mmCIF file of C-alpha atoms in Angstrom:
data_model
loop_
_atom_site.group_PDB
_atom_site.id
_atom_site.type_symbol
_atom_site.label_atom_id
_atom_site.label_comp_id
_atom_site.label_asym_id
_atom_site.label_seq_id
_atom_site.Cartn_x
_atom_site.Cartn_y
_atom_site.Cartn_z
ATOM 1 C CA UNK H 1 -105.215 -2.130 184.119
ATOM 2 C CA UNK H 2 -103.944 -2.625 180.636
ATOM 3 C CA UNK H 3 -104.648 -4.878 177.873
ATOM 4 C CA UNK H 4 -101.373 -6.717 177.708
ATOM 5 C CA UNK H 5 -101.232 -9.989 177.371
ATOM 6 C CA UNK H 6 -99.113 -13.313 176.765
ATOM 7 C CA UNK H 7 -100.476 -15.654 175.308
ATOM 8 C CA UNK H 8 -99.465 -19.550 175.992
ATOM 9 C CA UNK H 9 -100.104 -22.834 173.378
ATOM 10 C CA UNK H 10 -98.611 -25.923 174.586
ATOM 11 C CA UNK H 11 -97.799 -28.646 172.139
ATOM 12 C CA UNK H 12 -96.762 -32.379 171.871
ATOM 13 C CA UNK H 13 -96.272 -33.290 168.337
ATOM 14 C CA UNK H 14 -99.077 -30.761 167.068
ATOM 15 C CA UNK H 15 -97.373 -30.607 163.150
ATOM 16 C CA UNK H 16 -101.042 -30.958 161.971
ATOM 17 C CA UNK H 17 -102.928 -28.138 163.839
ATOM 18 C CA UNK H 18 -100.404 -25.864 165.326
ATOM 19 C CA UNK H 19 -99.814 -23.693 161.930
ATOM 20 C CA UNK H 20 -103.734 -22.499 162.094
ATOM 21 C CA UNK H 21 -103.546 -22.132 165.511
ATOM 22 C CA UNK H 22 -100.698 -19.522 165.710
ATOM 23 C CA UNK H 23 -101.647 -17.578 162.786
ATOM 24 C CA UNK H 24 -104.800 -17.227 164.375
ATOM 25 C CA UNK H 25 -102.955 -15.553 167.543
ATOM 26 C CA UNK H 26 -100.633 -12.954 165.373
ATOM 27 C CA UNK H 27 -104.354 -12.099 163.691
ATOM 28 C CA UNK H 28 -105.806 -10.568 166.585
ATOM 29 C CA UNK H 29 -106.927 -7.237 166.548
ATOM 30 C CA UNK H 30 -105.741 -6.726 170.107
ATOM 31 C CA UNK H 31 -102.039 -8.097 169.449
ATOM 32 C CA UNK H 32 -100.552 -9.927 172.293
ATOM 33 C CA UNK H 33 -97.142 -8.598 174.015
ATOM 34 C CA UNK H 34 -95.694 -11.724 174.427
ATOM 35 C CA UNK H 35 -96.407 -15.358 172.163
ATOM 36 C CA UNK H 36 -95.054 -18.487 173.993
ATOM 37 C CA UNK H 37 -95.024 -21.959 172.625
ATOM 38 C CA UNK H 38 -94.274 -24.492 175.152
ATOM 39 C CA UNK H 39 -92.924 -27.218 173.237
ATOM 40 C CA UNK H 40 -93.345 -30.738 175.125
ATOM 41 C CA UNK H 41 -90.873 -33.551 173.834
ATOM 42 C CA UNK H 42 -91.743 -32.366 170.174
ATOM 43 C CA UNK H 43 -90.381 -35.299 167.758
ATOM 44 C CA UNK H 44 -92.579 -33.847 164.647
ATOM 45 C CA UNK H 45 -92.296 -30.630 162.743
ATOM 46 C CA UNK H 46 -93.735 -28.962 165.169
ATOM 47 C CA UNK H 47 -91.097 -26.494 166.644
ATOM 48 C CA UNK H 48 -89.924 -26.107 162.709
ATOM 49 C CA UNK H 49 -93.128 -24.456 161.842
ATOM 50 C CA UNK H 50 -93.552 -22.391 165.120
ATOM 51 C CA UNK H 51 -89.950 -20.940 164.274
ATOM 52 C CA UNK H 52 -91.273 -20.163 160.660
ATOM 53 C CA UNK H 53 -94.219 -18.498 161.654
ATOM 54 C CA UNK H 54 -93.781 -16.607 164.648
ATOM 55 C CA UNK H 55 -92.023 -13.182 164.945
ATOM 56 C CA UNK H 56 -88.702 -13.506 166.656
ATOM 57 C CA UNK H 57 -89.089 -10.263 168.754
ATOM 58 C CA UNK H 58 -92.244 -10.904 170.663
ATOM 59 C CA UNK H 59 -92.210 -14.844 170.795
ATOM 60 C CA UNK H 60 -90.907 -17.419 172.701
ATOM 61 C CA UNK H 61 -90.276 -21.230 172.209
ATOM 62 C CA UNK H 62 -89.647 -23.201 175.316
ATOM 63 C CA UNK H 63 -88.673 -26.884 174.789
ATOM 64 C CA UNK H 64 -89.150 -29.344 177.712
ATOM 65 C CA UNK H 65 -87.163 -32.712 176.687
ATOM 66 C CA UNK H 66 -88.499 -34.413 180.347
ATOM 67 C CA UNK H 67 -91.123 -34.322 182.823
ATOM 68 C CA UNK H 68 -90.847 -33.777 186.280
ATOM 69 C CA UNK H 69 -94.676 -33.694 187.391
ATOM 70 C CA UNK H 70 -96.900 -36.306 186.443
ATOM 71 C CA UNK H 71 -99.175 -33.946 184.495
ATOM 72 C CA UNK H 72 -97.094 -32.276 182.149
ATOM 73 C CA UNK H 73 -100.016 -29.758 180.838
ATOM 74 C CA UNK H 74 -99.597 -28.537 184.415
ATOM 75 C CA UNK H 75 -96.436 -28.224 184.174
ATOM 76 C CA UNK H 76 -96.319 -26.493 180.813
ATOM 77 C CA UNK H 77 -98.950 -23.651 181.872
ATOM 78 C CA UNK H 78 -96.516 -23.508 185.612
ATOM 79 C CA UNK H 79 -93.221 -22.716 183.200
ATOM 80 C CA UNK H 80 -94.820 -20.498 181.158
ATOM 81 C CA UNK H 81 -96.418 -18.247 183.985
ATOM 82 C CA UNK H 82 -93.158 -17.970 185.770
ATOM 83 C CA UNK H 83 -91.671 -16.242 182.528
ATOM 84 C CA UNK H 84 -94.950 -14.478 181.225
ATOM 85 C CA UNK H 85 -95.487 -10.886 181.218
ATOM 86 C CA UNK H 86 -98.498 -8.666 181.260
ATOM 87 C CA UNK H 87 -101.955 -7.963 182.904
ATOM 88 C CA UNK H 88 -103.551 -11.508 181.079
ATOM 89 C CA UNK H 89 -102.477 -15.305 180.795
ATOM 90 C CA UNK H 90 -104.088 -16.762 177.860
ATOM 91 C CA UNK H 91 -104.204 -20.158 177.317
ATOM 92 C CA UNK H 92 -104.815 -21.838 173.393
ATOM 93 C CA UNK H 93 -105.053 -25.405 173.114
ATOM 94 C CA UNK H 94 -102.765 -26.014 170.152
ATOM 95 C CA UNK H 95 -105.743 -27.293 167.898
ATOM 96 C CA UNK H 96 -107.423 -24.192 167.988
ATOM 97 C CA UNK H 97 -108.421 -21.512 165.812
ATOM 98 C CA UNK H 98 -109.586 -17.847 167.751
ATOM 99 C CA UNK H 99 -111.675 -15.249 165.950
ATOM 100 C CA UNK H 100 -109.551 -12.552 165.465
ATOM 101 C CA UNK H 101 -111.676 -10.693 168.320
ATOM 102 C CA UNK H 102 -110.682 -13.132 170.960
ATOM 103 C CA UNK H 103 -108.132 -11.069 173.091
ATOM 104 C CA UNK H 104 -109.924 -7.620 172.056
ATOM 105 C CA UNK H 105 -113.595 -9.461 173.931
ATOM 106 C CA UNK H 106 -111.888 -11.626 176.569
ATOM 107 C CA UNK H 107 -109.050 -9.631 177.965
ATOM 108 C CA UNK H 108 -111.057 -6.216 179.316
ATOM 109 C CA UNK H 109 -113.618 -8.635 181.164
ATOM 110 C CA UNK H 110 -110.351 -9.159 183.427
ATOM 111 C CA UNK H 111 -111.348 -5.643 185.243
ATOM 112 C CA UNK H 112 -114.314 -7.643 186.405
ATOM 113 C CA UNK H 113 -113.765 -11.419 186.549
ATOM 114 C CA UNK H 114 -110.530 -13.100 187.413
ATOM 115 C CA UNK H 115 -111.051 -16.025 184.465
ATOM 116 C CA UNK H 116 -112.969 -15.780 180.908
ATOM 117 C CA UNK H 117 -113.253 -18.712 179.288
ATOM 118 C CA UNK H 118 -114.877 -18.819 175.476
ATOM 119 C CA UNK H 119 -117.193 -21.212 174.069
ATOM 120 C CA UNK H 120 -115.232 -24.343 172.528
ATOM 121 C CA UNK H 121 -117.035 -25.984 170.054
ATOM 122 C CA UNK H 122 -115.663 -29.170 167.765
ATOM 123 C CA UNK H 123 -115.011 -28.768 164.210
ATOM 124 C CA UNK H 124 -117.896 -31.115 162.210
ATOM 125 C CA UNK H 125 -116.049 -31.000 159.201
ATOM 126 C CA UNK H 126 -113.011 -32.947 160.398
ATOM 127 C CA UNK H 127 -114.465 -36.665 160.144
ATOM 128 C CA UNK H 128 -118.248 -38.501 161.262
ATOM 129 C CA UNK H 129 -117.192 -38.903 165.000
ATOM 130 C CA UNK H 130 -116.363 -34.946 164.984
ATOM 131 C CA UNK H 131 -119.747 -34.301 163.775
ATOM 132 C CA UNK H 132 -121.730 -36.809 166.762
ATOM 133 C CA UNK H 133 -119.971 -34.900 169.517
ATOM 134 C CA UNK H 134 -120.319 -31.676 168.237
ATOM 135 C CA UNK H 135 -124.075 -32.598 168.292
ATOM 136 C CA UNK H 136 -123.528 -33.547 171.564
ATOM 137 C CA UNK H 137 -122.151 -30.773 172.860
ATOM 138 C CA UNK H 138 -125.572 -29.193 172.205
ATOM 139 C CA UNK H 139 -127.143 -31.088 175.092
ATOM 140 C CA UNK H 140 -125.348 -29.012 177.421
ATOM 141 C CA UNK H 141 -128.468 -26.703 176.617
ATOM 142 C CA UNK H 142 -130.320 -29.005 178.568
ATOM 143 C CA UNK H 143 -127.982 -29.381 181.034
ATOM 144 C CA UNK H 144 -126.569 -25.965 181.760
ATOM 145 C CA UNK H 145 -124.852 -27.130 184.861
ATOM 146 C CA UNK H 146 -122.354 -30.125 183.511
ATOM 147 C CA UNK H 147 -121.195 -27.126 181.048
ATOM 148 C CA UNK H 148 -118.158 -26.029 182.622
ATOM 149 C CA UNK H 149 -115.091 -23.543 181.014
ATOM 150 C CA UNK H 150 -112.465 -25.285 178.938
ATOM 151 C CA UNK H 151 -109.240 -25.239 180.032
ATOM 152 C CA UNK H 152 -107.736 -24.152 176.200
ATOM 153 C CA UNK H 153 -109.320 -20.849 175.147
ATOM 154 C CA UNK H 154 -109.221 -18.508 178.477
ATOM 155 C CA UNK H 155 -107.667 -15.583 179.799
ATOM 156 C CA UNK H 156 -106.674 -15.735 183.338
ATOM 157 C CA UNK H 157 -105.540 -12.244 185.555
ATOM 158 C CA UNK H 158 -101.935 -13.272 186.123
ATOM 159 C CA UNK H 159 -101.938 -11.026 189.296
ATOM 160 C CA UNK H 160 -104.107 -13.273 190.651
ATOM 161 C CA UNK H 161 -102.993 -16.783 189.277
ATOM 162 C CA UNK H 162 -99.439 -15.533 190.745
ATOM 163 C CA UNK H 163 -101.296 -14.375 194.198
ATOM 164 C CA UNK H 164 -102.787 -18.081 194.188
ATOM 165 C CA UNK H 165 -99.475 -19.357 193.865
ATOM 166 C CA UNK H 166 -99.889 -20.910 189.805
ATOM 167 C CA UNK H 167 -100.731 -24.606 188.752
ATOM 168 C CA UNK H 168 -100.473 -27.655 190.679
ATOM 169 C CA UNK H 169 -99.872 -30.915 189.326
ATOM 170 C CA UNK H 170 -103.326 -32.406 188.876
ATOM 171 C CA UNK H 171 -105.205 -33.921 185.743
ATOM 172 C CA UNK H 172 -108.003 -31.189 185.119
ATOM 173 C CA UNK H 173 -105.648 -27.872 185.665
ATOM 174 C CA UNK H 174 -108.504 -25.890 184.313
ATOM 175 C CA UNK H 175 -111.281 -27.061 186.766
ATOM 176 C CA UNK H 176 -108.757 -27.324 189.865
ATOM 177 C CA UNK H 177 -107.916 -23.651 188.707
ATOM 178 C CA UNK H 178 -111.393 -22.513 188.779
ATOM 179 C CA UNK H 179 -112.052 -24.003 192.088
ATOM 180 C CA UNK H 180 -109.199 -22.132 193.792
ATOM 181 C CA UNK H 181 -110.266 -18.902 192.268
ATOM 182 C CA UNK H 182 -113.929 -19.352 193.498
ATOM 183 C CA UNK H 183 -112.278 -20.302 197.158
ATOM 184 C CA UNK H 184 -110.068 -16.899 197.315
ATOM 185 C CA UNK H 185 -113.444 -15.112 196.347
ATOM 186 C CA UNK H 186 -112.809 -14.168 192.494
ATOM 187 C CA UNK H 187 -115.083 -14.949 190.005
ATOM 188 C CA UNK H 188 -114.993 -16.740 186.692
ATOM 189 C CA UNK H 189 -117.144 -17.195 183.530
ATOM 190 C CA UNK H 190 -117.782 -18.498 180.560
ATOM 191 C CA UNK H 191 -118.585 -16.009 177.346
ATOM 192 C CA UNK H 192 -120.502 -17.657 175.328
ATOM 193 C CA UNK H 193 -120.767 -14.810 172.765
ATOM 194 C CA UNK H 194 -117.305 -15.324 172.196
ATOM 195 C CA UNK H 195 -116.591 -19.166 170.447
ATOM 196 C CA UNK H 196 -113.198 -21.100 169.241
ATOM 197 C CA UNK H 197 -113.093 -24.037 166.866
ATOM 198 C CA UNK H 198 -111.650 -27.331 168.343
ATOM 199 C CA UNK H 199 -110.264 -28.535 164.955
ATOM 200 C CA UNK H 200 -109.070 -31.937 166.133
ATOM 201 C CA UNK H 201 -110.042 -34.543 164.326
ATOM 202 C CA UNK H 202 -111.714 -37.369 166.740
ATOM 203 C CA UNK H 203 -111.164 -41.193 167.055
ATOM 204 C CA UNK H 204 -113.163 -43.480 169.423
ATOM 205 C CA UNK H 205 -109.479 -44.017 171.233
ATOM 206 C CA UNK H 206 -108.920 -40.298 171.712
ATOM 207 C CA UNK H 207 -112.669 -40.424 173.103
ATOM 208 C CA UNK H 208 -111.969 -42.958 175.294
ATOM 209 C CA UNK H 209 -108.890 -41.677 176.749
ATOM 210 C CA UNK H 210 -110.681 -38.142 177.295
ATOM 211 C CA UNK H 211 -113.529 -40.026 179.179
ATOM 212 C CA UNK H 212 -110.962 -42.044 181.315
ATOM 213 C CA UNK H 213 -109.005 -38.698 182.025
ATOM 214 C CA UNK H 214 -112.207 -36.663 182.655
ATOM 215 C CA UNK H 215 -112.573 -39.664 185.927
ATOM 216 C CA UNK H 216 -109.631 -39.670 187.037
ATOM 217 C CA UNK H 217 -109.909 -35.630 187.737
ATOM 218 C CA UNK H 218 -113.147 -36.376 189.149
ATOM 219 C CA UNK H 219 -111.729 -38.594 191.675
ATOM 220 C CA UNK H 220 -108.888 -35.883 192.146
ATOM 221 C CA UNK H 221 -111.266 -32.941 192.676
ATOM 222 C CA UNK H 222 -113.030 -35.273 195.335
ATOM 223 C CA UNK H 223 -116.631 -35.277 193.116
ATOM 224 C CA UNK H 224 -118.582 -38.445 194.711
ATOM 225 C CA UNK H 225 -118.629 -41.883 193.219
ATOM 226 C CA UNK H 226 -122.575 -41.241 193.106
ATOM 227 C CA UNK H 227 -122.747 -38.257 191.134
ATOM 228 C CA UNK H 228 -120.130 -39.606 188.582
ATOM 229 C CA UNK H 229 -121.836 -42.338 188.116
ATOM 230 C CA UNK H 230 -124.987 -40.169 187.368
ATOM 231 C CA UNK H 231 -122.677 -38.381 184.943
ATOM 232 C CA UNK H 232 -121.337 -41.226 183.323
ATOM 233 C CA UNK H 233 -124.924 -42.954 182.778
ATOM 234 C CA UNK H 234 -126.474 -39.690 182.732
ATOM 235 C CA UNK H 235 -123.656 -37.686 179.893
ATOM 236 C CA UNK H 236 -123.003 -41.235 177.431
ATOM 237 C CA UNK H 237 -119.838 -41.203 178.962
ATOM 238 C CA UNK H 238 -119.607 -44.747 180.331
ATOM 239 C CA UNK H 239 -115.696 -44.402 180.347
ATOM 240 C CA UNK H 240 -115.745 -41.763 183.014
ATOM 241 C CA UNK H 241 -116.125 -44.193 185.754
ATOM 242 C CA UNK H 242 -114.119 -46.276 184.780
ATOM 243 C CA UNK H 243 -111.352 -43.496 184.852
ATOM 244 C CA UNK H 244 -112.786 -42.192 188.717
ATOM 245 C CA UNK H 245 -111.775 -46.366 189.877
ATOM 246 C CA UNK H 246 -108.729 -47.173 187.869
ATOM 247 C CA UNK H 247 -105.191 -46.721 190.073
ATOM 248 C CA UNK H 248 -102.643 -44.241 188.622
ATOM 249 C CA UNK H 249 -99.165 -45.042 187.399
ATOM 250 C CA UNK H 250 -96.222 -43.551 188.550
ATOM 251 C CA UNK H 251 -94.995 -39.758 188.198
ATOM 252 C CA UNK H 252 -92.003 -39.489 185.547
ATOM 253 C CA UNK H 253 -88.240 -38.564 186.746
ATOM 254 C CA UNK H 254 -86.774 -35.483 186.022
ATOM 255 C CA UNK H 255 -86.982 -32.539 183.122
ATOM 256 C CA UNK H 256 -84.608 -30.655 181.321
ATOM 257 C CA UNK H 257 -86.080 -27.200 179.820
ATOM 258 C CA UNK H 258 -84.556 -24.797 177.240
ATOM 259 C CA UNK H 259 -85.551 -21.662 176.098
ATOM 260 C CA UNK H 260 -85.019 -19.560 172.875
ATOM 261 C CA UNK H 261 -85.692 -16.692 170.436
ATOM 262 C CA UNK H 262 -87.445 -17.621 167.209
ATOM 263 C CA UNK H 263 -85.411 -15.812 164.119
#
C-alpha cells in the first residue's frame, strides 16, 4: 500500500473559512496526489479563492449548480469518490484547519483500520457560544461512548469505500458509513493524538439546526425513541428529539455538475 491520497472539502458559500482550510491541505508534510473542492451552488467568493490558491496541476474544482439526492453532503463525498484517485479518501470539512501532520499520522493507519477519524475540537476564540461548546465537548470524557468520529477530518481506504459500493443518501453519511464498515467486518477509529480545529463561528440557530439534524439521522439509523430521548435529556441537546419526530420535506429535482482545472 502507498501513501497516496485525495483529499475532498466540500463547500456551500464557505468565502470565510475555506482560504485557511486549503492552505492547511497544500501544508502537509505528506502532500496529497490529488486536491478536490466540491463546490455546492457557491454564490460567494468561494470558488474565486479556491482557484487562487490551489495548484492547477494536482487540483480539482467540481461545481454542482443542483441537487439530485436529498442530502447533498452525500452526494458531494459520492461525486468526488467516483473521480478520486489513490490508496486514501480524505474528507475536510471546509471550516477546518489540519496540523500539517494530518495525512503523514492518519493515512499509514489505513494498513490496519479501514477509517481514521481525528479529534475535532471547536475553535474558543471565534465568539462566547464557541467557547460553551467547546467546554462541552469535554464531557465526552465522561461519556466515552456518545463520542463518536466526525464525519470532516478522516481518511477512509477507498478500496474499501468502493468495495462497499460509496455513500448513500442519508443525513449522518459519516455514522451510516461507519456502520457499514463495522457490518463488512473492517474496523474504524478515532485518533485522538491527532486533533483539527473546527473554526466556525457558532450561533444558537446553527446549534439548533445541528441538534434537529443530529435526530433526524437518529431516526434514519433506526436508534430507539428511548435512548434518544436519554440523549437529548441526558447530552443538553433538547433539539435532538425534536429532530428524531419531525416529518421530512421533499428530495430536490435534478443536478447539473461541471468539472475543471484550476490555473
Amino acid at each position: 500500500m502507498t501513501l497516496d491520497s485525495t483529499v475532498v472539502v466540500c463547500a456551500h458559500n464557505e468565502e470565510f473559512y475555506i482560504e485557511a482550510c486549503l492552505r492547511s491541505i497544500l501544508a502537509q508534510g505528506l502532500p496529497p496526489s490529488r486536491i478536490m473542492l466540491v463546490a455546492d451552488r457557491c454564490s460567494d467568493g468561494t470558488e474565486d479563492l479556491a482557484r487562487n490558491i490551489l495548484p492547477a496541476e494536482t487540483s480539482t474544482i467540481v461545481k454542482k449548480h443542483r441537487s439530485q439526492w436529498k442530502n447533498s453532503i452525500s452526494e458531494n463525498l459520492e461525486l468526488a469518490r467516483r473521480m478520486s484517485i489513490g490508496d486514501g479518501f480524505v474528507v475536510v470539512d471546509a471550516d477546518m484547519v489540519l496540523p500539517a501532520d494530518f495525512l503523514e499520522r492518519l493515512l499509514p493507519q489505513l494498513r490496519e483500520y479501514a477509517s481514521v477519524s481525528a479529534l475535532a475540537r471547536t475553535d474558543p476564540t471565534q465568539g462566547i457560544l464557541n467557547g460553551l461548546v467547546s467546554a462541552w465537548e469535554r464531557t465526552y470524557l465522561l461519556a466515552p461512548l456518545g463520542a463518536q468520529p466526525r464525519g470532516g477530518c478522516r481518511v477512509v481506504s477507498l478500496k474499501v469505500l468502493n468495495e462497499i459500493g460509496g455513500f448513500h443518501d442519508v443525513t449522518a453519511w459519516d455514522t451510516h458509513l461507519d456502520m457499514r464498515l463495522r457490518e463488512a467486518g473492517y474496523r474504524i477509529k478515532i485518533d485522538r493524538g491527532v486533533a483539527v480545529l473546527h473554526r466556525r463561528r457558532m450561533t444558537i440557530r446553527r446549534s439548533i439546526t445541528y441538534q434537529i439534524q443530529a435526530g433526524r439521522a437518529r431516526r434514519e439509523l433506526g436508534i430507539s425513541l428511548g435512548l434518544t430521548l436519554i440523549h437529548s435529556i441526558g447530552r443538553l441537546r433538547p433539539f435532538v428529539l425534536y429532530g428524531y419526530l419531525k416529518k421530512d420535506s421533499g428530495a430536490p429535482l435534478g443536478h447539473q455538475v461541471e468539472v475543471e482545472i484550476p490555473g
